[in-house]
Amino acid sequence: MGDATHDIPERTPVHVIVNGVSHTLDLAPWTTLLDALRDHLALTGTKKGCDHGQCGACTVLIEGRRVNSCLTLAVMTDGAEVTTIEGLAKDGTLHPVQQAFIDHDAFQCGYCTPGQICSAAGLLAEGRARDADEIRELMSGNLCRCGAYPNIVAAIQQAMSRS
Ligand code: FES
Ligand code: FES
């Protein structure tokens, strides 16, 4: 019987479209999307908090759907469109969630903020949250150590009302 580990290539090509730009990366198959973005594409807006799927700091959008990039292997995104915080603004205009976070001062240290904003953008696209309680519930995967939650919820309510 062969050793299965011998069948795993040391590097594998991954084609991914990030913020509208096409990339082919040569990655170890166990590279997370988070590390691919930060270490291979220098897109350091996406933050590494827990690296275990518990804080949401690494949230990005894959095909418009919010995911924890620390729990997503880059090879799983082969051929997919990924949007990070760097790609949310369009033609020099901030995404409504970005503008709302500024309007409501919805951050303190800012470490959780890219993940909060990407998650909120995904939430808006889902169309599932109707009030503050539902926003809190559906954003519960994004932690903020600074406790900026009231302002974050207010910002998302503003973005919802304008979308
Ligand atoms: S870094 Fe991914 S969930 Fe915390
Ligand atoms: S603003 Fe500091 S962790 Fe959220």
Short mmCIF file of N, CA and C and ligand atoms in Angstrom, two decimals:
data_model
loop_
_atom_site.label_atom_id
_atom_site.label_comp_id
_atom_site.label_asym_id
_atom_site.label_seq_id
_atom_site.Cartn_x
_atom_site.Cartn_y
_atom_site.Cartn_z
N MET A 1 0.85 -1.19 0.00
CA MET A 1 0.00 0.00 0.00
C MET A 1 0.89 1.25 0.00
N GLY A 2 0.57 2.22 -0.89
CA GLY A 2 1.39 3.41 -0.99
C GLY A 2 1.16 4.37 0.17
N ASP A 3 2.12 5.25 0.35
CA ASP A 3 1.98 6.29 1.37
C ASP A 3 1.23 7.47 0.76
N ALA A 4 0.02 7.76 1.29
CA ALA A 4 -0.83 8.78 0.68
C ALA A 4 -0.16 10.14 0.68
N THR A 5 0.72 10.39 1.67
CA THR A 5 1.35 11.72 1.73
C THR A 5 2.23 11.96 0.52
N HIS A 6 2.71 10.86 -0.12
CA HIS A 6 3.54 11.03 -1.30
C HIS A 6 2.75 11.58 -2.48
N ASP A 7 1.41 11.46 -2.42
CA ASP A 7 0.58 11.91 -3.53
C ASP A 7 0.24 13.39 -3.44
N ILE A 8 0.57 14.04 -2.33
CA ILE A 8 0.24 15.46 -2.16
C ILE A 8 1.37 16.30 -2.75
N PRO A 9 1.05 17.12 -3.76
CA PRO A 9 2.11 17.94 -4.36
C PRO A 9 2.58 19.01 -3.38
N GLU A 10 3.84 19.40 -3.50
CA GLU A 10 4.35 20.44 -2.61
C GLU A 10 3.78 21.81 -2.97
N ARG A 11 3.52 22.02 -4.23
CA ARG A 11 2.93 23.28 -4.70
C ARG A 11 1.86 22.95 -5.72
N THR A 12 0.88 23.81 -5.77
CA THR A 12 -0.17 23.61 -6.77
C THR A 12 -0.62 24.97 -7.30
N PRO A 13 -0.89 25.08 -8.59
CA PRO A 13 -1.33 26.38 -9.12
C PRO A 13 -2.78 26.66 -8.74
N VAL A 14 -3.04 27.87 -8.31
CA VAL A 14 -4.40 28.28 -7.96
C VAL A 14 -4.70 29.56 -8.72
N HIS A 15 -5.78 29.50 -9.50
CA HIS A 15 -6.20 30.69 -10.25
C HIS A 15 -7.34 31.34 -9.49
N VAL A 16 -7.16 32.59 -9.16
CA VAL A 16 -8.20 33.27 -8.38
C VAL A 16 -8.30 34.72 -8.87
N ILE A 17 -9.52 35.22 -8.83
CA ILE A 17 -9.75 36.61 -9.24
C ILE A 17 -10.02 37.41 -7.96
N VAL A 18 -9.11 38.29 -7.62
CA VAL A 18 -9.23 39.04 -6.37
C VAL A 18 -9.46 40.51 -6.71
N ASN A 19 -10.58 41.01 -6.26
CA ASN A 19 -10.94 42.42 -6.51
C ASN A 19 -10.86 42.76 -8.00
N GLY A 20 -11.29 41.80 -8.81
CA GLY A 20 -11.36 42.01 -10.25
C GLY A 20 -10.06 41.75 -11.00
N VAL A 21 -9.00 41.39 -10.27
CA VAL A 21 -7.71 41.13 -10.93
C VAL A 21 -7.42 39.64 -10.86
N SER A 22 -7.05 39.09 -12.01
CA SER A 22 -6.79 37.67 -12.12
C SER A 22 -5.36 37.34 -11.67
N HIS A 23 -5.23 36.30 -10.86
CA HIS A 23 -3.91 35.88 -10.38
C HIS A 23 -3.80 34.37 -10.50
N THR A 24 -2.61 33.90 -10.84
CA THR A 24 -2.31 32.49 -10.70
C THR A 24 -1.18 32.36 -9.69
N LEU A 25 -1.48 31.69 -8.59
CA LEU A 25 -0.52 31.57 -7.50
C LEU A 25 -0.03 30.13 -7.43
N ASP A 26 1.22 30.00 -7.04
CA ASP A 26 1.81 28.67 -6.88
C ASP A 26 1.92 28.43 -5.38
N LEU A 27 0.98 27.64 -4.84
CA LEU A 27 0.84 27.58 -3.39
C LEU A 27 0.98 26.15 -2.87
N ALA A 28 1.47 26.04 -1.65
CA ALA A 28 1.37 24.76 -0.95
C ALA A 28 -0.12 24.47 -0.78
N PRO A 29 -0.53 23.23 -0.95
CA PRO A 29 -1.98 22.94 -0.97
C PRO A 29 -2.67 23.25 0.35
N TRP A 30 -1.92 23.37 1.42
CA TRP A 30 -2.54 23.65 2.73
C TRP A 30 -2.57 25.16 3.03
N THR A 31 -2.20 26.00 2.06
CA THR A 31 -2.22 27.45 2.28
C THR A 31 -3.67 27.94 2.40
N THR A 32 -3.94 28.69 3.44
CA THR A 32 -5.29 29.25 3.58
C THR A 32 -5.46 30.43 2.64
N LEU A 33 -6.71 30.73 2.37
CA LEU A 33 -6.98 31.93 1.55
C LEU A 33 -6.45 33.16 2.27
N LEU A 34 -6.58 33.19 3.58
CA LEU A 34 -6.09 34.34 4.35
C LEU A 34 -4.59 34.55 4.13
N ASP A 35 -3.82 33.48 4.21
CA ASP A 35 -2.36 33.61 4.01
C ASP A 35 -2.04 33.92 2.55
N ALA A 36 -2.83 33.37 1.63
CA ALA A 36 -2.59 33.69 0.21
C ALA A 36 -2.80 35.19 -0.03
N LEU A 37 -3.86 35.73 0.55
CA LEU A 37 -4.14 37.16 0.35
C LEU A 37 -3.04 38.02 0.97
N ARG A 38 -2.71 37.70 2.22
CA ARG A 38 -1.78 38.55 2.95
C ARG A 38 -0.33 38.35 2.50
N ASP A 39 0.08 37.11 2.36
CA ASP A 39 1.50 36.82 2.16
C ASP A 39 1.89 36.73 0.69
N HIS A 40 0.94 36.39 -0.17
CA HIS A 40 1.28 36.22 -1.59
C HIS A 40 0.78 37.37 -2.45
N LEU A 41 -0.27 38.06 -2.01
CA LEU A 41 -0.81 39.17 -2.81
C LEU A 41 -0.66 40.52 -2.09
N ALA A 42 -0.05 40.51 -0.91
CA ALA A 42 0.19 41.74 -0.14
C ALA A 42 -1.10 42.52 0.12
N LEU A 43 -2.22 41.79 0.22
CA LEU A 43 -3.49 42.43 0.57
C LEU A 43 -3.69 42.24 2.08
N THR A 44 -3.09 43.14 2.82
CA THR A 44 -3.04 42.97 4.27
C THR A 44 -4.21 43.64 4.99
N GLY A 45 -5.17 44.14 4.22
CA GLY A 45 -6.38 44.67 4.85
C GLY A 45 -7.15 43.59 5.58
N THR A 46 -7.13 42.39 5.04
CA THR A 46 -7.78 41.26 5.70
C THR A 46 -6.92 40.83 6.88
N LYS A 47 -7.51 40.80 8.06
CA LYS A 47 -6.72 40.59 9.28
C LYS A 47 -6.75 39.15 9.77
N LYS A 48 -5.66 38.76 10.40
CA LYS A 48 -5.60 37.46 11.09
C LYS A 48 -5.76 37.72 12.58
N GLY A 49 -6.87 37.23 13.12
CA GLY A 49 -7.09 37.38 14.55
C GLY A 49 -6.79 36.07 15.24
N CYS A 50 -7.79 35.18 15.27
CA CYS A 50 -7.63 33.90 15.97
C CYS A 50 -7.00 32.84 15.08
N ASP A 51 -7.20 32.94 13.76
CA ASP A 51 -6.76 31.91 12.80
C ASP A 51 -7.49 30.57 13.03
N HIS A 52 -8.62 30.63 13.73
CA HIS A 52 -9.37 29.40 14.04
C HIS A 52 -10.87 29.54 13.80
N GLY A 53 -11.29 30.52 13.03
CA GLY A 53 -12.72 30.61 12.73
C GLY A 53 -13.58 31.16 13.84
N GLN A 54 -12.96 31.85 14.79
CA GLN A 54 -13.74 32.28 15.95
C GLN A 54 -13.95 33.78 16.06
N CYS A 55 -13.23 34.59 15.28
CA CYS A 55 -13.31 36.04 15.51
C CYS A 55 -13.88 36.83 14.34
N GLY A 56 -13.78 36.31 13.14
CA GLY A 56 -14.32 37.00 11.97
C GLY A 56 -13.43 38.08 11.38
N ALA A 57 -12.26 38.31 11.98
CA ALA A 57 -11.37 39.38 11.47
C ALA A 57 -10.95 39.12 10.03
N CYS A 58 -10.97 37.86 9.62
CA CYS A 58 -10.47 37.47 8.30
C CYS A 58 -11.57 37.39 7.25
N THR A 59 -12.76 37.91 7.56
CA THR A 59 -13.90 37.74 6.65
C THR A 59 -13.65 38.41 5.30
N VAL A 60 -13.89 37.66 4.23
CA VAL A 60 -13.88 38.20 2.87
C VAL A 60 -15.13 37.66 2.17
N LEU A 61 -15.34 38.11 0.95
CA LEU A 61 -16.48 37.64 0.16
C LEU A 61 -15.97 36.73 -0.95
N ILE A 62 -16.53 35.54 -1.04
CA ILE A 62 -16.26 34.66 -2.18
C ILE A 62 -17.55 34.55 -2.97
N GLU A 63 -17.49 34.98 -4.23
CA GLU A 63 -18.71 35.03 -5.06
C GLU A 63 -19.82 35.76 -4.30
N GLY A 64 -19.45 36.79 -3.57
CA GLY A 64 -20.43 37.61 -2.85
C GLY A 64 -20.87 37.06 -1.51
N ARG A 65 -20.39 35.88 -1.15
CA ARG A 65 -20.82 35.24 0.09
C ARG A 65 -19.71 35.37 1.13
N ARG A 66 -20.08 35.77 2.35
CA ARG A 66 -19.05 36.02 3.36
C ARG A 66 -18.51 34.70 3.92
N VAL A 67 -17.20 34.65 4.06
CA VAL A 67 -16.55 33.45 4.59
C VAL A 67 -15.37 33.87 5.48
N ASN A 68 -15.01 32.98 6.37
CA ASN A 68 -13.78 33.16 7.14
C ASN A 68 -12.62 32.65 6.29
N SER A 69 -11.76 33.55 5.87
CA SER A 69 -10.69 33.11 4.97
C SER A 69 -9.64 32.27 5.68
N CYS A 70 -9.60 32.31 7.01
CA CYS A 70 -8.64 31.47 7.74
C CYS A 70 -9.06 30.00 7.73
N LEU A 71 -10.33 29.74 7.45
CA LEU A 71 -10.83 28.36 7.42
C LEU A 71 -11.01 27.87 5.99
N THR A 72 -10.60 28.66 5.03
CA THR A 72 -10.80 28.32 3.62
C THR A 72 -9.46 28.07 2.97
N LEU A 73 -9.24 26.88 2.45
CA LEU A 73 -8.00 26.64 1.73
C LEU A 73 -8.04 27.39 0.40
N ALA A 74 -6.92 27.98 0.04
CA ALA A 74 -6.88 28.75 -1.21
C ALA A 74 -7.27 27.88 -2.40
N VAL A 75 -6.89 26.60 -2.38
CA VAL A 75 -7.22 25.73 -3.53
C VAL A 75 -8.73 25.58 -3.71
N MET A 76 -9.46 25.78 -2.62
CA MET A 76 -10.93 25.67 -2.71
C MET A 76 -11.52 26.84 -3.49
N THR A 77 -10.75 27.91 -3.65
CA THR A 77 -11.27 29.09 -4.34
C THR A 77 -10.80 29.14 -5.79
N ASP A 78 -10.22 28.05 -6.27
CA ASP A 78 -9.73 28.04 -7.65
C ASP A 78 -10.86 28.42 -8.62
N GLY A 79 -10.63 29.46 -9.40
CA GLY A 79 -11.61 29.92 -10.37
C GLY A 79 -12.65 30.89 -9.81
N ALA A 80 -12.56 31.17 -8.53
CA ALA A 80 -13.60 31.99 -7.90
C ALA A 80 -13.22 33.48 -7.86
N GLU A 81 -14.26 34.29 -7.62
CA GLU A 81 -14.04 35.73 -7.43
C GLU A 81 -14.05 36.02 -5.94
N VAL A 82 -12.99 36.65 -5.50
CA VAL A 82 -12.85 37.00 -4.09
C VAL A 82 -12.83 38.52 -3.98
N THR A 83 -13.58 39.03 -3.02
CA THR A 83 -13.55 40.47 -2.76
C THR A 83 -13.06 40.69 -1.34
N THR A 84 -12.04 41.54 -1.21
CA THR A 84 -11.52 41.89 0.11
C THR A 84 -11.87 43.34 0.40
N ILE A 85 -11.51 43.79 1.56
CA ILE A 85 -11.81 45.17 1.94
C ILE A 85 -11.21 46.15 0.92
N GLU A 86 -10.09 45.79 0.31
CA GLU A 86 -9.44 46.69 -0.65
C GLU A 86 -10.27 46.84 -1.92
N GLY A 87 -11.21 45.91 -2.16
CA GLY A 87 -11.95 45.93 -3.42
C GLY A 87 -13.40 46.35 -3.28
N LEU A 88 -13.79 46.77 -2.08
CA LEU A 88 -15.21 47.10 -1.89
C LEU A 88 -15.60 48.44 -2.52
N ALA A 89 -14.72 49.42 -2.44
CA ALA A 89 -15.02 50.72 -3.04
C ALA A 89 -15.02 50.59 -4.55
N LYS A 90 -15.89 51.36 -5.20
CA LYS A 90 -15.98 51.29 -6.66
C LYS A 90 -15.82 52.69 -7.24
N ASP A 91 -14.89 52.83 -8.18
CA ASP A 91 -14.68 54.11 -8.88
C ASP A 91 -14.53 55.27 -7.89
N GLY A 92 -13.77 55.04 -6.84
CA GLY A 92 -13.50 56.11 -5.89
C GLY A 92 -14.62 56.39 -4.91
N THR A 93 -15.69 55.61 -4.98
CA THR A 93 -16.81 55.79 -4.04
C THR A 93 -16.83 54.64 -3.06
N LEU A 94 -16.87 54.98 -1.78
CA LEU A 94 -16.88 53.93 -0.76
C LEU A 94 -18.15 53.10 -0.86
N HIS A 95 -18.03 51.83 -0.51
CA HIS A 95 -19.22 50.97 -0.37
C HIS A 95 -20.11 51.58 0.72
N PRO A 96 -21.42 51.49 0.59
CA PRO A 96 -22.32 52.08 1.60
C PRO A 96 -21.99 51.65 3.04
N VAL A 97 -21.51 50.43 3.20
CA VAL A 97 -21.15 49.99 4.56
C VAL A 97 -19.89 50.73 5.03
N GLN A 98 -18.93 50.92 4.15
CA GLN A 98 -17.73 51.66 4.53
C GLN A 98 -18.09 53.08 4.95
N GLN A 99 -18.93 53.73 4.16
CA GLN A 99 -19.34 55.11 4.47
C GLN A 99 -20.09 55.16 5.80
N ALA A 100 -20.94 54.16 6.02
CA ALA A 100 -21.72 54.15 7.26
C ALA A 100 -20.83 53.94 8.47
N PHE A 101 -19.79 53.13 8.34
CA PHE A 101 -18.86 52.94 9.46
C PHE A 101 -18.17 54.27 9.81
N ILE A 102 -17.86 55.05 8.80
CA ILE A 102 -17.26 56.37 9.07
C ILE A 102 -18.30 57.28 9.71
N ASP A 103 -19.48 57.31 9.14
CA ASP A 103 -20.53 58.20 9.65
C ASP A 103 -20.86 57.91 11.11
N HIS A 104 -20.78 56.63 11.50
CA HIS A 104 -21.18 56.24 12.86
C HIS A 104 -19.99 55.95 13.76
N ASP A 105 -18.79 56.28 13.28
CA ASP A 105 -17.61 56.09 14.12
C ASP A 105 -17.59 54.66 14.68
N ALA A 106 -17.76 53.69 13.78
CA ALA A 106 -18.01 52.32 14.19
C ALA A 106 -16.73 51.51 14.39
N PHE A 107 -15.70 52.15 14.87
CA PHE A 107 -14.45 51.43 15.14
C PHE A 107 -13.63 52.21 16.17
N GLN A 108 -12.75 51.47 16.82
CA GLN A 108 -11.80 52.14 17.72
C GLN A 108 -10.39 51.80 17.25
N CYS A 109 -9.88 50.61 17.59
CA CYS A 109 -8.53 50.27 17.10
C CYS A 109 -8.55 49.94 15.61
N GLY A 110 -9.68 49.46 15.11
CA GLY A 110 -9.82 49.18 13.68
C GLY A 110 -9.42 47.78 13.26
N TYR A 111 -8.93 46.97 14.20
CA TYR A 111 -8.43 45.66 13.78
C TYR A 111 -9.53 44.76 13.23
N CYS A 112 -10.70 44.83 13.84
CA CYS A 112 -11.81 43.97 13.40
C CYS A 112 -12.54 44.55 12.20
N THR A 113 -12.26 45.82 11.89
CA THR A 113 -13.11 46.59 10.99
C THR A 113 -13.20 46.03 9.56
N PRO A 114 -12.10 45.64 8.92
CA PRO A 114 -12.26 45.07 7.57
C PRO A 114 -13.18 43.86 7.55
N GLY A 115 -13.02 43.01 8.55
CA GLY A 115 -13.89 41.82 8.62
C GLY A 115 -15.33 42.21 8.91
N GLN A 116 -15.53 43.19 9.79
CA GLN A 116 -16.89 43.63 10.08
C GLN A 116 -17.55 44.17 8.81
N ILE A 117 -16.81 44.98 8.07
CA ILE A 117 -17.38 45.62 6.88
C ILE A 117 -17.67 44.59 5.79
N CYS A 118 -16.74 43.67 5.56
CA CYS A 118 -17.00 42.63 4.55
C CYS A 118 -18.18 41.77 4.97
N SER A 119 -18.24 41.44 6.25
CA SER A 119 -19.35 40.62 6.74
C SER A 119 -20.67 41.37 6.58
N ALA A 120 -20.67 42.65 6.92
CA ALA A 120 -21.90 43.44 6.78
C ALA A 120 -22.31 43.58 5.32
N ALA A 121 -21.33 43.70 4.43
CA ALA A 121 -21.66 43.77 2.99
C ALA A 121 -22.31 42.46 2.55
N GLY A 122 -21.79 41.34 3.05
CA GLY A 122 -22.40 40.05 2.75
C GLY A 122 -23.79 39.94 3.34
N LEU A 123 -23.94 40.46 4.55
CA LEU A 123 -25.25 40.43 5.22
C LEU A 123 -26.29 41.21 4.40
N LEU A 124 -25.90 42.38 3.93
CA LEU A 124 -26.83 43.17 3.12
C LEU A 124 -27.26 42.39 1.88
N ALA A 125 -26.29 41.73 1.25
CA ALA A 125 -26.61 40.97 0.04
C ALA A 125 -27.54 39.81 0.35
N GLU A 126 -27.40 39.24 1.56
CA GLU A 126 -28.28 38.13 1.95
C GLU A 126 -29.72 38.60 2.15
N GLY A 127 -29.87 39.85 2.59
CA GLY A 127 -31.21 40.40 2.80
C GLY A 127 -31.98 39.74 3.92
N ARG A 128 -31.28 39.18 4.89
CA ARG A 128 -31.98 38.43 5.94
C ARG A 128 -32.24 39.26 7.19
N ALA A 129 -31.44 40.30 7.42
CA ALA A 129 -31.59 41.08 8.66
C ALA A 129 -32.60 42.20 8.45
N ARG A 130 -33.57 42.30 9.39
CA ARG A 130 -34.58 43.35 9.26
C ARG A 130 -34.51 44.38 10.38
N ASP A 131 -33.89 44.04 11.49
CA ASP A 131 -33.83 44.99 12.60
C ASP A 131 -32.51 44.80 13.36
N ALA A 132 -32.34 45.61 14.40
CA ALA A 132 -31.07 45.60 15.13
C ALA A 132 -30.79 44.23 15.76
N ASP A 133 -31.82 43.58 16.28
CA ASP A 133 -31.61 42.27 16.89
C ASP A 133 -31.10 41.26 15.87
N GLU A 134 -31.69 41.31 14.68
CA GLU A 134 -31.26 40.35 13.65
C GLU A 134 -29.86 40.69 13.15
N ILE A 135 -29.54 41.98 13.10
CA ILE A 135 -28.16 42.36 12.74
C ILE A 135 -27.19 41.79 13.77
N ARG A 136 -27.51 41.99 15.05
CA ARG A 136 -26.63 41.47 16.10
C ARG A 136 -26.46 39.96 15.97
N GLU A 137 -27.55 39.26 15.74
CA GLU A 137 -27.49 37.80 15.62
C GLU A 137 -26.65 37.37 14.41
N LEU A 138 -26.92 38.01 13.27
CA LEU A 138 -26.28 37.59 12.03
C LEU A 138 -24.85 38.12 11.89
N MET A 139 -24.47 39.04 12.77
CA MET A 139 -23.08 39.53 12.80
C MET A 139 -22.33 38.94 13.99
N SER A 140 -22.90 37.95 14.65
CA SER A 140 -22.31 37.45 15.88
C SER A 140 -20.98 36.72 15.65
N GLY A 141 -20.67 36.39 14.41
CA GLY A 141 -19.38 35.77 14.11
C GLY A 141 -18.25 36.75 14.00
N ASN A 142 -18.56 38.04 14.11
CA ASN A 142 -17.52 39.07 14.01
C ASN A 142 -17.37 39.75 15.37
N LEU A 143 -16.28 39.44 16.03
CA LEU A 143 -16.05 39.98 17.37
C LEU A 143 -15.31 41.32 17.30
N CYS A 144 -15.59 42.17 18.28
CA CYS A 144 -14.89 43.45 18.39
C CYS A 144 -14.41 43.59 19.83
N ARG A 145 -13.12 43.47 20.01
CA ARG A 145 -12.56 43.56 21.36
C ARG A 145 -12.74 44.95 21.95
N CYS A 146 -12.86 45.95 21.10
CA CYS A 146 -13.04 47.31 21.60
C CYS A 146 -14.49 47.58 22.00
N GLY A 147 -15.38 46.67 21.69
CA GLY A 147 -16.77 46.85 22.09
C GLY A 147 -17.50 47.94 21.33
N ALA A 148 -17.19 48.10 20.07
CA ALA A 148 -17.84 49.14 19.26
C ALA A 148 -19.19 48.66 18.71
N TYR A 149 -19.77 47.65 19.33
CA TYR A 149 -20.97 47.03 18.77
C TYR A 149 -22.14 47.99 18.53
N PRO A 150 -22.47 48.88 19.47
CA PRO A 150 -23.63 49.77 19.21
C PRO A 150 -23.43 50.60 17.94
N ASN A 151 -22.22 51.09 17.74
CA ASN A 151 -21.96 51.91 16.55
C ASN A 151 -21.94 51.04 15.29
N ILE A 152 -21.44 49.82 15.42
CA ILE A 152 -21.42 48.92 14.26
C ILE A 152 -22.86 48.61 13.83
N VAL A 153 -23.71 48.31 14.78
CA VAL A 153 -25.11 48.00 14.45
C VAL A 153 -25.78 49.23 13.82
N ALA A 154 -25.51 50.41 14.39
CA ALA A 154 -26.10 51.64 13.83
C ALA A 154 -25.61 51.86 12.40
N ALA A 155 -24.35 51.58 12.16
CA ALA A 155 -23.80 51.76 10.81
C ALA A 155 -24.47 50.80 9.82
N ILE A 156 -24.65 49.57 10.25
CA ILE A 156 -25.27 48.59 9.34
C ILE A 156 -26.73 48.95 9.09
N GLN A 157 -27.39 49.46 10.12
CA GLN A 157 -28.79 49.90 9.90
C GLN A 157 -28.84 51.03 8.87
N GLN A 158 -27.87 51.94 8.95
CA GLN A 158 -27.85 53.03 7.96
C GLN A 158 -27.63 52.46 6.55
N ALA A 159 -26.67 51.56 6.43
CA ALA A 159 -26.38 50.98 5.10
C ALA A 159 -27.59 50.21 4.59
N MET A 160 -28.27 49.49 5.48
CA MET A 160 -29.48 48.75 5.06
C MET A 160 -30.55 49.70 4.56
N SER A 161 -30.70 50.82 5.24
CA SER A 161 -31.79 51.74 4.88
C SER A 161 -31.51 52.42 3.55
N ARG A 162 -30.25 52.46 3.15
CA ARG A 162 -29.89 53.13 1.90
C ARG A 162 -29.62 52.18 0.75
N SER A 163 -29.75 50.88 1.01
CA SER A 163 -29.44 49.93 -0.07
C SER A 163 -30.73 49.40 -0.69
S1 FES B 1 -8.81 34.95 11.93
FE1 FES B 1 -10.36 33.87 10.88
S2 FES B 1 -12.02 33.79 12.24
FE2 FES B 1 -10.41 34.72 13.42
S1 FES B 2 -12.45 48.30 16.72
FE1 FES B 2 -10.91 47.32 17.93
S2 FES B 2 -11.43 45.23 17.79
FE2 FES B 2 -13.11 46.23 16.87
#
